[in-house]
Amino acid sequence: MPFVLDASIAACWAFADEDHPVAALALERMRTDAALLPSLWWFELRDTLIVSERRGRLTETDTALFSARNRPPADNGRPFKAVQRSLVGWTEPDL
């Protein structure tokens, strides 16, 4: 069953010291269920990464690598985007 993935949960995946059980569960659940991403999701996540760079929690390289691995497909103007995360990247499931 699809679920809404908040950007703050996905941001936990970028930090080694942010081992939150909800973030781990969301990542595991995305292997089998679709996650719905609000259209602003990528912008919210990117803002968190940039602020973390400024505060010294991440390097520019950390942000670039995380962004490259975790950017979902374009939403094409839809308010929500359904995606799944697999070992090879993001996919669009048939709902």
PDB file of N, CA and C in Angstrom:
ATOM      1  N   MET A   1       0.837  -1.166   0.000  1.00  0.00           N
ATOM      2  CA  MET A   1       0.000   0.000   0.000  1.00  0.00           C
ATOM      3  C   MET A   1       0.896   1.249   0.000  1.00  0.00           C
ATOM      4  N   PRO A   2       0.629   2.215  -0.862  1.00  0.00           N
ATOM      5  CA  PRO A   2       1.454   3.426  -0.916  1.00  0.00           C
ATOM      6  C   PRO A   2       1.415   4.220   0.393  1.00  0.00           C
ATOM      7  N   PHE A   3       2.487   4.926   0.659  1.00  0.00           N
ATOM      8  CA  PHE A   3       2.570   5.793   1.839  1.00  0.00           C
ATOM      9  C   PHE A   3       3.278   7.080   1.447  1.00  0.00           C
ATOM     10  N   VAL A   4       3.050   8.147   2.207  1.00  0.00           N
ATOM     11  CA  VAL A   4       3.680   9.437   1.938  1.00  0.00           C
ATOM     12  C   VAL A   4       5.020   9.476   2.661  1.00  0.00           C
ATOM     13  N   LEU A   5       6.077   9.788   1.916  1.00  0.00           N
ATOM     14  CA  LEU A   5       7.426   9.873   2.479  1.00  0.00           C
ATOM     15  C   LEU A   5       7.779  11.335   2.694  1.00  0.00           C
ATOM     16  N   ASP A   6       7.951  11.726   3.946  1.00  0.00           N
ATOM     17  CA  ASP A   6       8.319  13.090   4.281  1.00  0.00           C
ATOM     18  C   ASP A   6       9.816  13.299   4.031  1.00  0.00           C
ATOM     19  N   ALA A   7      10.180  14.496   3.615  1.00  0.00           N
ATOM     20  CA  ALA A   7      11.583  14.806   3.327  1.00  0.00           C
ATOM     21  C   ALA A   7      12.454  14.685   4.574  1.00  0.00           C
ATOM     22  N   SER A   8      11.906  14.984   5.739  1.00  0.00           N
ATOM     23  CA  SER A   8      12.703  14.895   6.968  1.00  0.00           C
ATOM     24  C   SER A   8      13.095  13.453   7.280  1.00  0.00           C
ATOM     25  N   ILE A   9      12.258  12.508   6.909  1.00  0.00           N
ATOM     26  CA  ILE A   9      12.595  11.094   7.096  1.00  0.00           C
ATOM     27  C   ILE A   9      13.702  10.697   6.132  1.00  0.00           C
ATOM     28  N   ALA A  10      13.565  11.095   4.868  1.00  0.00           N
ATOM     29  CA  ALA A  10      14.594  10.773   3.873  1.00  0.00           C
ATOM     30  C   ALA A  10      15.926  11.435   4.214  1.00  0.00           C
ATOM     31  N   ALA A  11      15.884  12.616   4.836  1.00  0.00           N
ATOM     32  CA  ALA A  11      17.124  13.311   5.200  1.00  0.00           C
ATOM     33  C   ALA A  11      17.954  12.497   6.183  1.00  0.00           C
ATOM     34  N   CYS A  12      17.302  11.707   7.009  1.00  0.00           N
ATOM     35  CA  CYS A  12      18.036  10.859   7.964  1.00  0.00           C
ATOM     36  C   CYS A  12      19.022   9.939   7.255  1.00  0.00           C
ATOM     37  N   TRP A  13      18.701   9.549   6.043  1.00  0.00           N
ATOM     38  CA  TRP A  13      19.568   8.624   5.304  1.00  0.00           C
ATOM     39  C   TRP A  13      20.914   9.249   4.956  1.00  0.00           C
ATOM     40  N   ALA A  14      21.010  10.571   4.994  1.00  0.00           N
ATOM     41  CA  ALA A  14      22.248  11.259   4.616  1.00  0.00           C
ATOM     42  C   ALA A  14      23.256  11.334   5.762  1.00  0.00           C
ATOM     43  N   PHE A  15      22.797  11.085   6.984  1.00  0.00           N
ATOM     44  CA  PHE A  15      23.653  11.286   8.151  1.00  0.00           C
ATOM     45  C   PHE A  15      23.942   9.981   8.867  1.00  0.00           C
ATOM     46  N   ALA A  16      25.215   9.722   9.096  1.00  0.00           N
ATOM     47  CA  ALA A  16      25.614   8.494   9.786  1.00  0.00           C
ATOM     48  C   ALA A  16      25.104   8.466  11.225  1.00  0.00           C
ATOM     49  N   ASP A  17      24.959   9.636  11.850  1.00  0.00           N
ATOM     50  CA  ASP A  17      24.530   9.691  13.250  1.00  0.00           C
ATOM     51  C   ASP A  17      23.017   9.817  13.413  1.00  0.00           C
ATOM     52  N   GLU A  18      22.278   9.742  12.340  1.00  0.00           N
ATOM     53  CA  GLU A  18      20.810   9.829  12.394  1.00  0.00           C
ATOM     54  C   GLU A  18      20.217   8.451  12.124  1.00  0.00           C
ATOM     55  N   ASP A  19      20.296   7.583  13.092  1.00  0.00           N
ATOM     56  CA  ASP A  19      19.783   6.221  12.953  1.00  0.00           C
ATOM     57  C   ASP A  19      18.393   6.159  13.567  1.00  0.00           C
ATOM     58  N   HIS A  20      17.406   6.626  12.817  1.00  0.00           N
ATOM     59  CA  HIS A  20      16.038   6.689  13.331  1.00  0.00           C
ATOM     60  C   HIS A  20      15.251   5.478  12.832  1.00  0.00           C
ATOM     61  N   PRO A  21      14.522   4.794  13.707  1.00  0.00           N
ATOM     62  CA  PRO A  21      13.799   3.593  13.288  1.00  0.00           C
ATOM     63  C   PRO A  21      12.746   3.852  12.214  1.00  0.00           C
ATOM     64  N   VAL A  22      12.106   5.023  12.222  1.00  0.00           N
ATOM     65  CA  VAL A  22      11.103   5.338  11.197  1.00  0.00           C
ATOM     66  C   VAL A  22      11.777   5.486   9.829  1.00  0.00           C
ATOM     67  N   ALA A  23      12.957   6.108   9.789  1.00  0.00           N
ATOM     68  CA  ALA A  23      13.683   6.256   8.525  1.00  0.00           C
ATOM     69  C   ALA A  23      14.121   4.895   7.988  1.00  0.00           C
ATOM     70  N   ALA A  24      14.583   4.034   8.872  1.00  0.00           N
ATOM     71  CA  ALA A  24      14.987   2.687   8.453  1.00  0.00           C
ATOM     72  C   ALA A  24      13.784   1.896   7.936  1.00  0.00           C
ATOM     73  N   LEU A  25      12.661   2.019   8.620  1.00  0.00           N
ATOM     74  CA  LEU A  25      11.446   1.330   8.193  1.00  0.00           C
ATOM     75  C   LEU A  25      10.962   1.857   6.837  1.00  0.00           C
ATOM     76  N   ALA A  26      11.006   3.175   6.648  1.00  0.00           N
ATOM     77  CA  ALA A  26      10.577   3.756   5.369  1.00  0.00           C
ATOM     78  C   ALA A  26      11.445   3.249   4.221  1.00  0.00           C
ATOM     79  N   LEU A  27      12.754   3.211   4.439  1.00  0.00           N
ATOM     80  CA  LEU A  27      13.660   2.726   3.389  1.00  0.00           C
ATOM     81  C   LEU A  27      13.367   1.265   3.064  1.00  0.00           C
ATOM     82  N   GLU A  28      13.158   0.460   4.075  1.00  0.00           N
ATOM     83  CA  GLU A  28      12.846  -0.956   3.856  1.00  0.00           C
ATOM     84  C   GLU A  28      11.497  -1.112   3.161  1.00  0.00           C
ATOM     85  N   ARG A  29      10.530  -0.336   3.597  1.00  0.00           N
ATOM     86  CA  ARG A  29       9.183  -0.436   3.008  1.00  0.00           C
ATOM     87  C   ARG A  29       9.180  -0.027   1.541  1.00  0.00           C
ATOM     88  N   MET A  30      10.058   0.896   1.159  1.00  0.00           N
ATOM     89  CA  MET A  30      10.106   1.350  -0.237  1.00  0.00           C
ATOM     90  C   MET A  30      10.573   0.258  -1.188  1.00  0.00           C
ATOM     91  N   ARG A  31      11.132  -0.789  -0.674  1.00  0.00           N
ATOM     92  CA  ARG A  31      11.557  -1.904  -1.538  1.00  0.00           C
ATOM     93  C   ARG A  31      10.356  -2.686  -2.065  1.00  0.00           C
ATOM     94  N   THR A  32       9.223  -2.602  -1.348  1.00  0.00           N
ATOM     95  CA  THR A  32       8.039  -3.364  -1.756  1.00  0.00           C
ATOM     96  C   THR A  32       6.810  -2.504  -2.008  1.00  0.00           C
ATOM     97  N   ASP A  33       6.721  -1.340  -1.356  1.00  0.00           N
ATOM     98  CA  ASP A  33       5.563  -0.453  -1.499  1.00  0.00           C
ATOM     99  C   ASP A  33       5.971   0.857  -2.153  1.00  0.00           C
ATOM    100  N   ALA A  34       5.022   1.483  -2.819  1.00  0.00           N
ATOM    101  CA  ALA A  34       5.278   2.783  -3.430  1.00  0.00           C
ATOM    102  C   ALA A  34       5.248   3.861  -2.359  1.00  0.00           C
ATOM    103  N   ALA A  35       6.133   4.827  -2.514  1.00  0.00           N
ATOM    104  CA  ALA A  35       6.127   6.004  -1.643  1.00  0.00           C
ATOM    105  C   ALA A  35       5.611   7.180  -2.465  1.00  0.00           C
ATOM    106  N   LEU A  36       4.715   7.945  -1.872  1.00  0.00           N
ATOM    107  CA  LEU A  36       4.206   9.137  -2.532  1.00  0.00           C
ATOM    108  C   LEU A  36       5.037  10.325  -2.063  1.00  0.00           C
ATOM    109  N   LEU A  37       5.586  11.063  -3.019  1.00  0.00           N
ATOM    110  CA  LEU A  37       6.410  12.218  -2.695  1.00  0.00           C
ATOM    111  C   LEU A  37       5.672  13.489  -3.081  1.00  0.00           C
ATOM    112  N   PRO A  38       5.434  14.396  -2.126  1.00  0.00           N
ATOM    113  CA  PRO A  38       4.836  15.683  -2.492  1.00  0.00           C
ATOM    114  C   PRO A  38       5.741  16.404  -3.497  1.00  0.00           C
ATOM    115  N   SER A  39       5.164  17.266  -4.312  1.00  0.00           N
ATOM    116  CA  SER A  39       5.943  17.914  -5.372  1.00  0.00           C
ATOM    117  C   SER A  39       7.107  18.744  -4.821  1.00  0.00           C
ATOM    118  N   LEU A  40       7.029  19.217  -3.598  1.00  0.00           N
ATOM    119  CA  LEU A  40       8.121  19.999  -3.002  1.00  0.00           C
ATOM    120  C   LEU A  40       9.157  19.131  -2.295  1.00  0.00           C
ATOM    121  N   TRP A  41       8.980  17.835  -2.306  1.00  0.00           N
ATOM    122  CA  TRP A  41       9.839  16.918  -1.556  1.00  0.00           C
ATOM    123  C   TRP A  41      11.324  17.125  -1.856  1.00  0.00           C
ATOM    124  N   TRP A  42      11.677  17.131  -3.126  1.00  0.00           N
ATOM    125  CA  TRP A  42      13.092  17.254  -3.490  1.00  0.00           C
ATOM    126  C   TRP A  42      13.666  18.579  -3.019  1.00  0.00           C
ATOM    127  N   PHE A  43      12.903  19.658  -3.100  1.00  0.00           N
ATOM    128  CA  PHE A  43      13.382  20.970  -2.675  1.00  0.00           C
ATOM    129  C   PHE A  43      13.582  21.016  -1.165  1.00  0.00           C
ATOM    130  N   GLU A  44      12.681  20.397  -0.422  1.00  0.00           N
ATOM    131  CA  GLU A  44      12.820  20.339   1.034  1.00  0.00           C
ATOM    132  C   GLU A  44      14.052  19.532   1.432  1.00  0.00           C
ATOM    133  N   LEU A  45      14.243  18.400   0.777  1.00  0.00           N
ATOM    134  CA  LEU A  45      15.402  17.565   1.081  1.00  0.00           C
ATOM    135  C   LEU A  45      16.693  18.280   0.716  1.00  0.00           C
ATOM    136  N   ARG A  46      16.728  18.882  -0.433  1.00  0.00           N
ATOM    137  CA  ARG A  46      17.927  19.599  -0.889  1.00  0.00           C
ATOM    138  C   ARG A  46      18.262  20.745   0.077  1.00  0.00           C
ATOM    139  N   ASP A  47      17.246  21.467   0.547  1.00  0.00           N
ATOM    140  CA  ASP A  47      17.477  22.550   1.509  1.00  0.00           C
ATOM    141  C   ASP A  47      18.110  22.018   2.786  1.00  0.00           C
ATOM    142  N   THR A  48      17.625  20.882   3.269  1.00  0.00           N
ATOM    143  CA  THR A  48      18.200  20.268   4.472  1.00  0.00           C
ATOM    144  C   THR A  48      19.666  19.927   4.256  1.00  0.00           C
ATOM    145  N   LEU A  49      19.990  19.409   3.085  1.00  0.00           N
ATOM    146  CA  LEU A  49      21.380  19.044   2.780  1.00  0.00           C
ATOM    147  C   LEU A  49      22.276  20.275   2.724  1.00  0.00           C
ATOM    148  N   ILE A  50      21.798  21.338   2.104  1.00  0.00           N
ATOM    149  CA  ILE A  50      22.602  22.561   1.979  1.00  0.00           C
ATOM    150  C   ILE A  50      22.828  23.202   3.350  1.00  0.00           C
ATOM    151  N   VAL A  51      21.791  23.267   4.164  1.00  0.00           N
ATOM    152  CA  VAL A  51      21.938  23.824   5.515  1.00  0.00           C
ATOM    153  C   VAL A  51      22.926  22.966   6.318  1.00  0.00           C
ATOM    154  N   SER A  52      22.875  21.675   6.137  1.00  0.00           N
ATOM    155  CA  SER A  52      23.801  20.777   6.829  1.00  0.00           C
ATOM    156  C   SER A  52      25.240  20.993   6.388  1.00  0.00           C
ATOM    157  N   GLU A  53      25.435  21.338   5.126  1.00  0.00           N
ATOM    158  CA  GLU A  53      26.778  21.700   4.653  1.00  0.00           C
ATOM    159  C   GLU A  53      27.266  22.946   5.381  1.00  0.00           C
ATOM    160  N   ARG A  54      26.420  23.950   5.442  1.00  0.00           N
ATOM    161  CA  ARG A  54      26.794  25.214   6.094  1.00  0.00           C
ATOM    162  C   ARG A  54      27.135  25.013   7.563  1.00  0.00           C
ATOM    163  N   ARG A  55      26.469  24.079   8.196  1.00  0.00           N
ATOM    164  CA  ARG A  55      26.704  23.810   9.619  1.00  0.00           C
ATOM    165  C   ARG A  55      27.843  22.818   9.853  1.00  0.00           C
ATOM    166  N   GLY A  56      28.414  22.293   8.775  1.00  0.00           N
ATOM    167  CA  GLY A  56      29.546  21.393   8.895  1.00  0.00           C
ATOM    168  C   GLY A  56      29.189  19.937   9.145  1.00  0.00           C
ATOM    169  N   ARG A  57      27.919  19.573   9.022  1.00  0.00           N
ATOM    170  CA  ARG A  57      27.520  18.171   9.223  1.00  0.00           C
ATOM    171  C   ARG A  57      27.798  17.326   7.990  1.00  0.00           C
ATOM    172  N   LEU A  58      27.777  17.953   6.821  1.00  0.00           N
ATOM    173  CA  LEU A  58      28.060  17.272   5.554  1.00  0.00           C
ATOM    174  C   LEU A  58      29.057  18.102   4.764  1.00  0.00           C
ATOM    175  N   THR A  59      29.809  17.423   3.925  1.00  0.00           N
ATOM    176  CA  THR A  59      30.673  18.143   2.988  1.00  0.00           C
ATOM    177  C   THR A  59      29.923  18.314   1.671  1.00  0.00           C
ATOM    178  N   GLU A  60      30.451  19.146   0.813  1.00  0.00           N
ATOM    179  CA  GLU A  60      29.845  19.327  -0.504  1.00  0.00           C
ATOM    180  C   GLU A  60      29.825  18.009  -1.271  1.00  0.00           C
ATOM    181  N   THR A  61      30.866  17.223  -1.112  1.00  0.00           N
ATOM    182  CA  THR A  61      30.938  15.909  -1.766  1.00  0.00           C
ATOM    183  C   THR A  61      29.876  14.966  -1.213  1.00  0.00           C
ATOM    184  N   ASP A  62      29.682  14.974   0.110  1.00  0.00           N
ATOM    185  CA  ASP A  62      28.626  14.149   0.722  1.00  0.00           C
ATOM    186  C   ASP A  62      27.273  14.482   0.113  1.00  0.00           C
ATOM    187  N   THR A  63      26.982  15.780   0.010  1.00  0.00           N
ATOM    188  CA  THR A  63      25.700  16.220  -0.538  1.00  0.00           C
ATOM    189  C   THR A  63      25.554  15.790  -1.985  1.00  0.00           C
ATOM    190  N   ALA A  64      26.601  15.964  -2.784  1.00  0.00           N
ATOM    191  CA  ALA A  64      26.544  15.593  -4.197  1.00  0.00           C
ATOM    192  C   ALA A  64      26.312  14.090  -4.366  1.00  0.00           C
ATOM    193  N   LEU A  65      27.017  13.282  -3.600  1.00  0.00           N
ATOM    194  CA  LEU A  65      26.854  11.825  -3.701  1.00  0.00           C
ATOM    195  C   LEU A  65      25.460  11.392  -3.250  1.00  0.00           C
ATOM    196  N   PHE A  66      25.003  11.934  -2.127  1.00  0.00           N
ATOM    197  CA  PHE A  66      23.669  11.585  -1.640  1.00  0.00           C
ATOM    198  C   PHE A  66      22.607  12.012  -2.645  1.00  0.00           C
ATOM    199  N   SER A  67      22.747  13.203  -3.193  1.00  0.00           N
ATOM    200  CA  SER A  67      21.782  13.717  -4.169  1.00  0.00           C
ATOM    201  C   SER A  67      21.754  12.855  -5.422  1.00  0.00           C
ATOM    202  N   ALA A  68      22.907  12.450  -5.890  1.00  0.00           N
ATOM    203  CA  ALA A  68      22.977  11.627  -7.100  1.00  0.00           C
ATOM    204  C   ALA A  68      22.313  10.266  -6.891  1.00  0.00           C
ATOM    205  N   ARG A  69      22.455   9.713  -5.707  1.00  0.00           N
ATOM    206  CA  ARG A  69      21.889   8.390  -5.424  1.00  0.00           C
ATOM    207  C   ARG A  69      20.411   8.431  -5.063  1.00  0.00           C
ATOM    208  N   ASN A  70      19.923   9.571  -4.591  1.00  0.00           N
ATOM    209  CA  ASN A  70      18.591   9.614  -4.015  1.00  0.00           C
ATOM    210  C   ASN A  70      17.606  10.552  -4.686  1.00  0.00           C
ATOM    211  N   ARG A  71      17.947  11.116  -5.805  1.00  0.00           N
ATOM    212  CA  ARG A  71      17.005  12.005  -6.478  1.00  0.00           C
ATOM    213  C   ARG A  71      15.990  11.166  -7.251  1.00  0.00           C
ATOM    214  N   PRO A  72      14.711  11.350  -6.948  1.00  0.00           N
ATOM    215  CA  PRO A  72      13.683  10.574  -7.655  1.00  0.00           C
ATOM    216  C   PRO A  72      13.439  11.118  -9.052  1.00  0.00           C
ATOM    217  N   PRO A  73      12.712  10.389  -9.888  1.00  0.00           N
ATOM    218  CA  PRO A  73      12.382  10.868 -11.229  1.00  0.00           C
ATOM    219  C   PRO A  73      11.565  12.155 -11.148  1.00  0.00           C
ATOM    220  N   ALA A  74      11.543  12.928 -12.227  1.00  0.00           N
ATOM    221  CA  ALA A  74      10.781  14.182 -12.281  1.00  0.00           C
ATOM    222  C   ALA A  74       9.307  13.923 -12.033  1.00  0.00           C
ATOM    223  N   ASP A  75       8.626  14.895 -11.430  1.00  0.00           N
ATOM    224  CA  ASP A  75       7.210  14.704 -11.107  1.00  0.00           C
ATOM    225  C   ASP A  75       6.265  15.171 -12.206  1.00  0.00           C
ATOM    226  N   ASN A  76       6.768  15.821 -13.223  1.00  0.00           N
ATOM    227  CA  ASN A  76       5.960  16.272 -14.365  1.00  0.00           C
ATOM    228  C   ASN A  76       4.757  17.106 -13.947  1.00  0.00           C
ATOM    229  N   GLY A  77       4.930  17.913 -12.905  1.00  0.00           N
ATOM    230  CA  GLY A  77       3.890  18.828 -12.491  1.00  0.00           C
ATOM    231  C   GLY A  77       2.775  18.228 -11.651  1.00  0.00           C
ATOM    232  N   ARG A  78       2.859  16.954 -11.330  1.00  0.00           N
ATOM    233  CA  ARG A  78       1.822  16.322 -10.503  1.00  0.00           C
ATOM    234  C   ARG A  78       2.047  16.678  -9.032  1.00  0.00           C
ATOM    235  N   PRO A  79       0.975  16.789  -8.233  1.00  0.00           N
ATOM    236  CA  PRO A  79       1.147  17.145  -6.823  1.00  0.00           C
ATOM    237  C   PRO A  79       1.838  16.064  -6.003  1.00  0.00           C
ATOM    238  N   PHE A  80       1.694  14.796  -6.392  1.00  0.00           N
ATOM    239  CA  PHE A  80       2.378  13.694  -5.717  1.00  0.00           C
ATOM    240  C   PHE A  80       3.006  12.792  -6.764  1.00  0.00           C
ATOM    241  N   LYS A  81       4.115  12.212  -6.429  1.00  0.00           N
ATOM    242  CA  LYS A  81       4.826  11.307  -7.317  1.00  0.00           C
ATOM    243  C   LYS A  81       4.949   9.967  -6.607  1.00  0.00           C
ATOM    244  N   ALA A  82       4.530   8.892  -7.230  1.00  0.00           N
ATOM    245  CA  ALA A  82       4.684   7.558  -6.653  1.00  0.00           C
ATOM    246  C   ALA A  82       6.013   6.976  -7.116  1.00  0.00           C
ATOM    247  N   VAL A  83       6.827   6.547  -6.172  1.00  0.00           N
ATOM    248  CA  VAL A  83       8.129   5.971  -6.500  1.00  0.00           C
ATOM    249  C   VAL A  83       8.411   4.784  -5.591  1.00  0.00           C
ATOM    250  N   GLN A  84       9.328   3.954  -6.027  1.00  0.00           N
ATOM    251  CA  GLN A  84       9.863   2.887  -5.195  1.00  0.00           C
ATOM    252  C   GLN A  84      11.374   2.981  -5.247  1.00  0.00           C
ATOM    253  N   ARG A  85      12.019   2.555  -4.194  1.00  0.00           N
ATOM    254  CA  ARG A  85      13.481   2.571  -4.117  1.00  0.00           C
ATOM    255  C   ARG A  85      13.949   1.132  -4.200  1.00  0.00           C
ATOM    256  N   SER A  86      14.892   0.884  -5.084  1.00  0.00           N
ATOM    257  CA  SER A  86      15.461  -0.451  -5.190  1.00  0.00           C
ATOM    258  C   SER A  86      16.976  -0.333  -5.093  1.00  0.00           C
ATOM    259  N   LEU A  87      17.647  -1.428  -5.214  1.00  0.00           N
ATOM    260  CA  LEU A  87      19.104  -1.402  -5.155  1.00  0.00           C
ATOM    261  C   LEU A  87      19.715  -0.636  -6.319  1.00  0.00           C
ATOM    262  N   VAL A  88      18.972  -0.494  -7.401  1.00  0.00           N
ATOM    263  CA  VAL A  88      19.515   0.200  -8.574  1.00  0.00           C
ATOM    264  C   VAL A  88      19.006   1.623  -8.715  1.00  0.00           C
ATOM    265  N   GLY A  89      18.141   2.085  -7.813  1.00  0.00           N
ATOM    266  CA  GLY A  89      17.663   3.460  -7.878  1.00  0.00           C
ATOM    267  C   GLY A  89      16.159   3.549  -7.746  1.00  0.00           C
ATOM    268  N   TRP A  90      15.620   4.677  -8.152  1.00  0.00           N
ATOM    269  CA  TRP A  90      14.187   4.953  -8.037  1.00  0.00           C
ATOM    270  C   TRP A  90      13.457   4.409  -9.246  1.00  0.00           C
ATOM    271  N   THR A  91      12.271   3.880  -9.032  1.00  0.00           N
ATOM    272  CA  THR A  91      11.433   3.414 -10.136  1.00  0.00           C
ATOM    273  C   THR A  91      10.018   3.919  -9.930  1.00  0.00           C
ATOM    274  N   GLU A  92       9.228   3.928 -10.983  1.00  0.00           N
ATOM    275  CA  GLU A  92       7.839   4.329 -10.885  1.00  0.00           C
ATOM    276  C   GLU A  92       6.974   3.070 -10.935  1.00  0.00           C
ATOM    277  N   PRO A  93       6.288   2.738  -9.818  1.00  0.00           N
ATOM    278  CA  PRO A  93       5.483   1.523  -9.774  1.00  0.00           C
ATOM    279  C   PRO A  93       4.154   1.696 -10.504  1.00  0.00           C
ATOM    280  N   ASP A  94       3.563   0.599 -10.888  1.00  0.00           N
ATOM    281  CA  ASP A  94       2.217   0.611 -11.423  1.00  0.00           C
ATOM    282  C   ASP A  94       1.264   0.582 -10.254  1.00  0.00           C
ATOM    283  N   LEU A  95       0.466   1.634 -10.094  1.00  0.00           N
ATOM    284  CA  LEU A  95      -0.484   1.690  -8.968  1.00  0.00           C
ATOM    285  C   LEU A  95      -1.869   1.309  -9.434  1.00  0.00           C
TER     286      LEU A  95
END
